[in-house]
Each structure stands twice: as C-alpha cells, then as structure tokens.
Coordinates of C-alpha atoms in Angstrom, one line a residue:
Chain A
M1 CA -14.3 54.6 -1.3
K2 CA -15.7 51.1 -1.4
Y3 CA -13.5 50.1 1.5
A4 CA -14.5 53.1 3.5
K5 CA -18.2 52.3 3.0
W6 CA -17.7 48.7 4.1
T7 CA -15.6 49.7 7.1
V8 CA -18.3 52.1 8.3
L9 CA -21.1 49.6 7.8
T10 CA -19.1 46.8 9.6
L11 CA -18.4 49.2 12.5
I12 CA -22.1 50.1 12.7
A13 CA -23.1 46.4 12.6
L14 CA -20.6 45.6 15.4
I15 CA -21.8 48.5 17.6
V16 CA -25.5 47.4 17.1
F17 CA -24.6 43.8 17.8
G18 CA -22.5 44.7 20.8
F19 CA -25.3 46.9 22.2
F20 CA -27.8 44.1 22.1
H21 CA -25.3 41.5 23.3
Y22 CA -24.5 43.7 26.3
T23 CA -28.1 44.7 27.1
L24 CA -30.3 41.7 26.4
P25 CA -30.7 39.0 29.0
Q26 CA -28.7 35.8 28.7
H27 CA -28.8 32.6 30.8
D28 CA -25.8 30.7 32.3
I29 CA -26.1 27.3 34.0
V30 CA -23.8 27.6 37.0
R31 CA -23.4 26.4 40.6
V32 CA -23.2 29.1 43.2
V33 CA -20.2 28.8 45.5
N34 CA -20.1 32.0 47.5
T35 CA -21.4 35.5 47.7
Y36 CA -19.5 38.6 48.9
Q37 CA -19.7 42.3 49.2
E38 CA -16.9 44.6 48.3
R39 CA -16.3 48.4 48.1
Q40 CA -15.9 49.5 44.5
D41 CA -14.3 52.7 43.3
L42 CA -16.5 54.4 40.7
N43 CA -14.5 57.5 39.9
D44 CA -13.2 56.6 36.4
W45 CA -14.6 55.8 33.0
T46 CA -15.3 52.1 34.1
R47 CA -18.3 53.7 35.9
I48 CA -20.3 52.7 32.8
F49 CA -20.0 49.1 33.8
W50 CA -21.8 49.7 37.1
A51 CA -25.5 50.4 37.6
K52 CA -27.0 53.7 38.8
P53 CA -29.4 52.1 41.2
D54 CA -30.6 55.2 43.0
D55 CA -30.2 59.0 43.0
Q56 CA -27.7 59.1 45.9
S57 CA -25.4 56.7 44.2
T58 CA -24.7 58.9 41.2
G59 CA -22.8 61.4 43.5
L60 CA -20.7 58.7 45.2
I61 CA -17.2 57.9 44.1
N62 CA -17.3 54.5 45.9
R63 CA -19.9 52.2 47.3
D64 CA -20.5 48.6 48.4
V65 CA -21.5 46.2 45.6
Q66 CA -22.8 42.6 46.2
F67 CA -21.3 39.8 44.2
I68 CA -22.2 36.2 43.4
Q69 CA -19.4 33.8 42.8
T70 CA -20.3 30.8 40.6
V71 CA -18.6 27.9 38.7
K72 CA -19.9 26.8 35.3
A73 CA -20.3 23.2 34.2
N74 CA -16.9 23.3 32.4
N75 CA -15.3 24.4 35.8
K76 CA -14.7 27.9 34.6
P77 CA -15.5 30.6 37.2
M78 CA -18.0 33.3 36.6
V79 CA -18.6 36.2 39.0
Y80 CA -21.7 38.3 38.8
R81 CA -22.4 41.6 40.4
N82 CA -25.8 42.0 42.0
E83 CA -27.1 45.6 41.7
D84 CA -30.5 47.3 41.4
T85 CA -31.1 48.8 37.9
G86 CA -34.1 50.7 39.3
W87 CA -35.8 53.0 36.8
S88 CA -32.5 53.6 34.8
W89 CA -30.9 52.0 31.9
P90 CA -31.0 49.1 31.0
P91 CA -34.8 48.8 31.7
Y92 CA -34.9 45.6 33.8
F93 CA -36.6 47.4 36.7
K94 CA -34.7 45.3 39.2
F95 CA -35.3 46.4 42.8
D96 CA -34.9 43.1 44.5
T97 CA -31.1 42.9 44.9
A98 CA -31.3 41.9 48.6
N99 CA -33.7 39.1 47.8
L100 CA -31.6 37.9 45.0
Q101 CA -28.5 37.8 47.2
T102 CA -30.5 35.7 49.7
E103 CA -31.6 33.3 47.0
A104 CA -28.0 33.0 45.8
E105 CA -26.9 32.4 49.4
D106 CA -29.5 29.7 49.7
A107 CA -28.4 28.0 46.4
K108 CA -24.8 27.5 47.4
S109 CA -23.4 24.0 46.7
T110 CA -20.2 22.1 46.6
A111 CA -18.5 20.4 43.7
A112 CA -19.2 17.1 45.4
A113 CA -23.0 17.7 45.6
P114 CA -23.7 20.3 42.9
E115 CA -27.0 22.1 42.7
W116 CA -27.4 23.7 39.3
V117 CA -29.1 27.1 38.8
S118 CA -29.8 29.2 35.7
V119 CA -28.6 32.8 36.2
T120 CA -30.3 35.4 34.0
H121 CA -28.0 38.3 33.5
Y122 CA -26.9 41.1 31.2
G123 CA -23.5 42.6 30.7
W124 CA -20.0 41.3 30.1
R125 CA -17.3 39.9 32.3
I126 CA -14.2 41.9 31.3
E127 CA -11.4 40.9 33.7
Y128 CA -9.1 43.7 32.6
F129 CA -11.5 46.5 33.4
S130 CA -13.1 44.6 36.4
A131 CA -16.4 44.6 34.7
F132 CA -19.1 42.1 35.8
P133 CA -22.4 41.0 34.3
N134 CA -25.4 42.0 36.5
A135 CA -27.4 39.0 37.7
I136 CA -31.2 39.5 37.3
S137 CA -32.6 36.3 38.6
I138 CA -31.7 32.8 39.8
K139 CA -33.7 29.7 39.1
R140 CA -33.0 26.1 40.0
V141 CA -32.6 23.7 37.1
E142 CA -32.4 19.9 36.7
G143 CA -28.8 19.7 35.6
P144 CA -26.0 21.4 33.7
D145 CA -27.3 20.3 30.3
V146 CA -30.8 21.7 30.3
T147 CA -31.9 23.7 27.3
I148 CA -33.2 27.2 28.0
I149 CA -35.3 28.9 25.3
P150 CA -34.7 32.6 25.3
W151 CA -38.4 33.6 25.0
F152 CA -37.8 37.2 25.9
N153 CA -35.1 37.7 23.2
I154 CA -37.3 35.9 20.6
F155 CA -40.2 38.1 21.4
F156 CA -38.0 41.2 21.5
F157 CA -36.5 40.7 18.0
V158 CA -39.9 39.8 16.5
F159 CA -41.3 43.0 18.0
L160 CA -38.3 45.1 16.9
G161 CA -38.7 43.6 13.3
F162 CA -42.4 44.6 13.4
V163 CA -41.6 48.2 14.5
L164 CA -39.0 48.6 11.8
L165 CA -41.4 47.2 9.2
M166 CA -44.1 49.6 10.4
L167 CA -41.6 52.6 10.2
R168 CA -40.7 51.5 6.7
R169 CA -44.3 51.3 5.6
M170 CA -45.0 54.7 7.2
W171 CA -42.1 56.2 5.3
L172 CA -43.2 54.7 2.0
Q173 CA -46.7 55.9 2.5
F174 CA -45.4 59.4 3.4
R175 CA -43.3 59.4 0.3
E176 CA -46.0 58.2 -2.0
R177 CA -48.6 60.6 -0.7
S178 CA -46.6 63.7 0.3
I179 CA -43.2 63.8 -1.4
D180 CA -43.9 62.3 -4.9
P181 CA -46.8 64.7 -5.7
V182 CA -44.5 67.7 -4.8
L183 CA -41.7 66.3 -6.9
A184 CA -44.2 65.8 -9.8
D185 CA -45.3 69.4 -9.4
V186 CA -41.6 70.6 -9.4
E187 CA -41.0 68.5 -12.5
E188 CA -44.1 70.1 -14.2
A189 CA -43.0 73.6 -13.2
W190 CA -39.5 72.8 -14.5
D191 CA -40.9 71.6 -17.8
S192 CA -43.0 74.8 -18.2
V193 CA -39.8 76.9 -17.4
D194 CA -38.0 74.9 -20.0
Q195 CA -40.8 75.4 -22.5
R196 CA -40.9 79.2 -21.8
A197 CA -37.1 79.3 -22.3
D198 CA -37.6 77.6 -25.7
E199 CA -40.3 80.1 -26.6
A200 CA -38.1 83.0 -25.5
A201 CA -35.2 81.7 -27.6
E202 CA -37.6 81.4 -30.5
R203 CA -38.7 85.0 -30.0
A204 CA -35.1 86.2 -29.7
R205 CA -34.3 84.5 -32.9
G206 CA -37.2 86.3 -34.4
V207 CA -35.9 89.7 -33.2
W208 CA -32.4 88.9 -34.4
G209 CA -33.8 87.6 -37.6
R210 CA -35.9 90.8 -38.1
F211 CA -32.8 92.9 -37.3
R212 CA -30.7 91.0 -39.9
A213 CA -33.5 91.5 -42.4
W214 CA -33.6 95.3 -41.6
L215 CA -29.8 95.4 -42.1
G216 CA -30.3 93.7 -45.3
T217 CA -32.5 96.5 -46.5
W218 CA -29.4 98.8 -46.5
K219 CA -27.6 96.6 -48.9
G220 CA -27.7 97.7 -52.5
K221 CA -29.8 95.8 -54.8
P222 CA -27.9 93.5 -57.0
R223 CA -26.8 95.5 -60.0
R224 CA -28.3 94.4 -63.2
Chain B
M1 CA -37.5 59.4 42.1
I2 CA -35.6 61.5 39.6
A3 CA -34.9 58.4 37.6
F4 CA -38.6 57.5 37.6
L5 CA -39.6 61.0 36.5
R6 CA -37.0 60.9 33.8
L7 CA -38.3 57.5 32.5
A8 CA -41.9 58.8 32.7
V9 CA -41.2 62.0 30.9
F10 CA -39.0 60.5 28.1
G11 CA -41.3 57.5 27.8
F12 CA -44.3 59.9 27.4
I13 CA -42.5 61.9 24.7
A14 CA -41.5 58.7 22.8
M15 CA -45.0 57.3 23.0
T16 CA -46.5 60.7 21.9
V17 CA -44.2 60.8 18.9
M18 CA -45.2 57.2 18.0
Y19 CA -48.9 58.0 18.5
L20 CA -48.7 61.0 16.2
L21 CA -46.8 59.1 13.5
L22 CA -49.2 56.2 13.6
S23 CA -52.3 58.4 13.5
I24 CA -50.9 60.3 10.5
Y25 CA -50.1 57.1 8.8
S26 CA -53.4 55.5 9.5
R27 CA -55.3 58.6 8.3
S28 CA -53.3 58.6 5.1
V29 CA -54.0 54.9 4.4
E30 CA -57.7 55.5 5.0
R31 CA -57.8 58.5 2.6
E32 CA -56.0 56.5 -0.1
R33 CA -58.4 53.6 0.4
L34 CA -61.4 56.0 0.0
E35 CA -59.9 57.6 -3.1
K36 CA -59.3 54.2 -4.7
E37 CA -62.8 53.1 -3.8
W38 CA -64.4 56.1 -5.5
D39 CA -62.1 55.9 -8.5
G40 CA -63.0 52.2 -9.0
E41 CA -66.7 53.0 -9.2
H42 CA -66.6 56.4 -11.0
D43 CA -64.9 57.7 -14.1
G44 CA -63.2 61.1 -14.3
G45 CA -60.8 62.8 -12.1
E46 CA -61.4 65.1 -9.1
S47 CA -64.9 66.4 -8.6
P48 CA -66.9 68.0 -5.7
A49 CA -68.8 64.7 -5.3
R50 CA -65.6 62.8 -4.9
D51 CA -64.3 65.3 -2.3
A52 CA -67.6 65.1 -0.4
Y53 CA -67.4 61.3 -0.5
I54 CA -63.9 61.2 0.9
E55 CA -64.6 63.8 3.6
A56 CA -67.6 61.8 4.7
G57 CA -65.5 58.7 4.8
M58 CA -62.8 60.5 6.8
R59 CA -65.4 61.7 9.3
D60 CA -66.5 58.1 9.8
Y61 CA -62.9 57.0 10.2
E62 CA -62.4 59.5 13.0
K63 CA -65.1 57.7 15.0
S64 CA -63.9 54.2 14.0
L65 CA -62.4 51.5 16.2
R66 CA -59.1 51.5 14.3
R67 CA -58.7 55.2 15.1
K68 CA -59.2 54.4 18.8
L69 CA -56.9 51.4 18.8
I70 CA -53.9 53.8 18.2
W71 CA -54.3 54.7 21.9
L72 CA -52.7 51.2 22.5
V73 CA -49.4 52.9 21.8
Y74 CA -49.7 54.4 25.3
V75 CA -51.2 51.3 26.9
I76 CA -49.0 48.5 25.7
P77 CA -45.6 50.0 26.8
T78 CA -47.0 50.9 30.2
L79 CA -48.4 47.3 30.6
G80 CA -45.0 46.0 29.4
V81 CA -43.1 48.0 32.1
L82 CA -45.5 46.7 34.8
L83 CA -45.1 43.2 33.5
L84 CA -41.3 43.5 33.5
I85 CA -41.3 44.9 37.1
Y86 CA -43.5 41.9 38.1
L87 CA -41.3 39.3 36.3
T88 CA -38.0 40.7 37.5
N89 CA -38.9 41.2 41.2
Y90 CA -41.5 38.5 42.0

C-alpha cells in the first residue's frame, strides 16, 4: 500500500513536471545555419506535437511547416519548427511565424564566423517521433556563454505559488466558517441522541425492574 | 476565429469562477473581522446589537475599495494576454 501511494505520487509529480517542462519557455544559445519548409503528415497521434495554428488546419491531414536548423555551442544540432500557436494552447499568442522565419534567415552564419542568437522556444525534440520544439523568438546575443535569466518562468512560478496559497487560505476560511460549525452542530445532535438513548435505557430498566417487582409479588412470603 | 471565441468563453468562465470565489472569501474574512472586533469590546454572546453592528459593517464593506479591487480578476488576465501578444509578436 505504501509503495502504491509513492508510485502514484511520483507519477503525478512527473506528469506535472513534464507538463511545465514542455509548455514553459526555454532559451537556447545557437547559431542558425539554415531554414526550410517541409510537408508534414498530421494524421496520427503525433499530431499532439504540432500546433493548431488556425481553424482550417485542424481538418488537414498534412500541411507545410517551416523549420529552423541551428547548431549549439557544443556542435550538437537542434532543429526547431516555426508555427503559429494563435489563440490555442499553449498560450503564447504567436502570430508572427513569417516574420520569425525572416529573422532566422537573416541571422544565418557559418562556423567560421559564428553569430550567436538566443532562441526562445517551448516543446521537446524527440527524434523518434519527429517532434520539434516550437521557436517563439530569436534575439542576437554577445556570445555562446551569455547568461539568460528566465524572468518569465520566475514570475510564473511566483504567481502560481501565490494563487495556490490563496486557494489554500480560501479553503481554510471556508472550513473554519462553514464546515466546522456544521460539524459542531452534528456532534451536538449526536450527543443529544446519545443522551436520549441513555435515558431510554434507564426508563426501560425501570419498566423491567417494575415488571420483576410485580412478578415478585406472586411469590409466596417466606414461611415463618 | 473559433479558437479566439473558445479562449474568450472559457477564459470568461474561469475568471468568473475566480471572481465568485474571491468575493465569497473576502466577505467571509470581513465578517469574521467585524465579529472579532465586536467581541473584543463587548462581553456576552450574540445579541441584536451585535447583529446590527455586523450588518452595518458589511454594508460599508460592499461599498469599500477592497470589494471593488476584486474586479481586477477580470482586468489582470486580459492585460496579461495583451502583454503576451505584444511581447511575442513585436
């Protein structure tokens, strides 16, 4: 039972962590080497790794997607997709895919003369499922070693903590003011039921006692 | 357009739920404060004077700034969405 509890809790923690890790923005320092556009099939479950940029696209089983090919400072490749999120999930409200593709095109550089950019993105690169993170914005940076402070994520988690704390306080207030008095009433009612039961038992004993006494009157008086 | 309407409708529902929860909570806290204030100054349990005092306090609360600040539940997320749209696209 103990193991089952910890398994479930670990699973929930992993799902919550995974959800935030997938959805919240992250920054990569990369150098853009190329951009391309490729037709993607969207007719199986890996559909969840692609955006639903507009209403028409939900009915399509394939469509063109733009990609940005980059290389990290450690020479590992990273490929981003470049899709509108529009008004759908996740709520980045990205409508400027074409502009972003232009900026990426403009930021291309070679290994000999690298120009480093910080790509803000969300999502995971999963080679096996052909899943790509979605690039949100591109910003030029000094070099491959600059530190980027994730202001949005800091603000987001502080705000989330505040909301959870507020919900907890609301619940405690509700319990103190609305549930506890009812429970106290129930307890009082139960006590009075208990008391009445005791009194009834007393009375019953009285009746039985009287009956025994009445039976006793039929007994002969002890002979002298 | 459908996606925008979906966001607007569900966002409005979520904000309304939050607004109702917050106003119930805030009212409850105010009533508790009034009760404690009265009990601190007067002896004895419940009385008509105590009820009248609390009801008057609650009427004042309904006109207070704190009561009106709960409307920020609608304002802040909307401004947040506008800010995100600006930051992402411009």
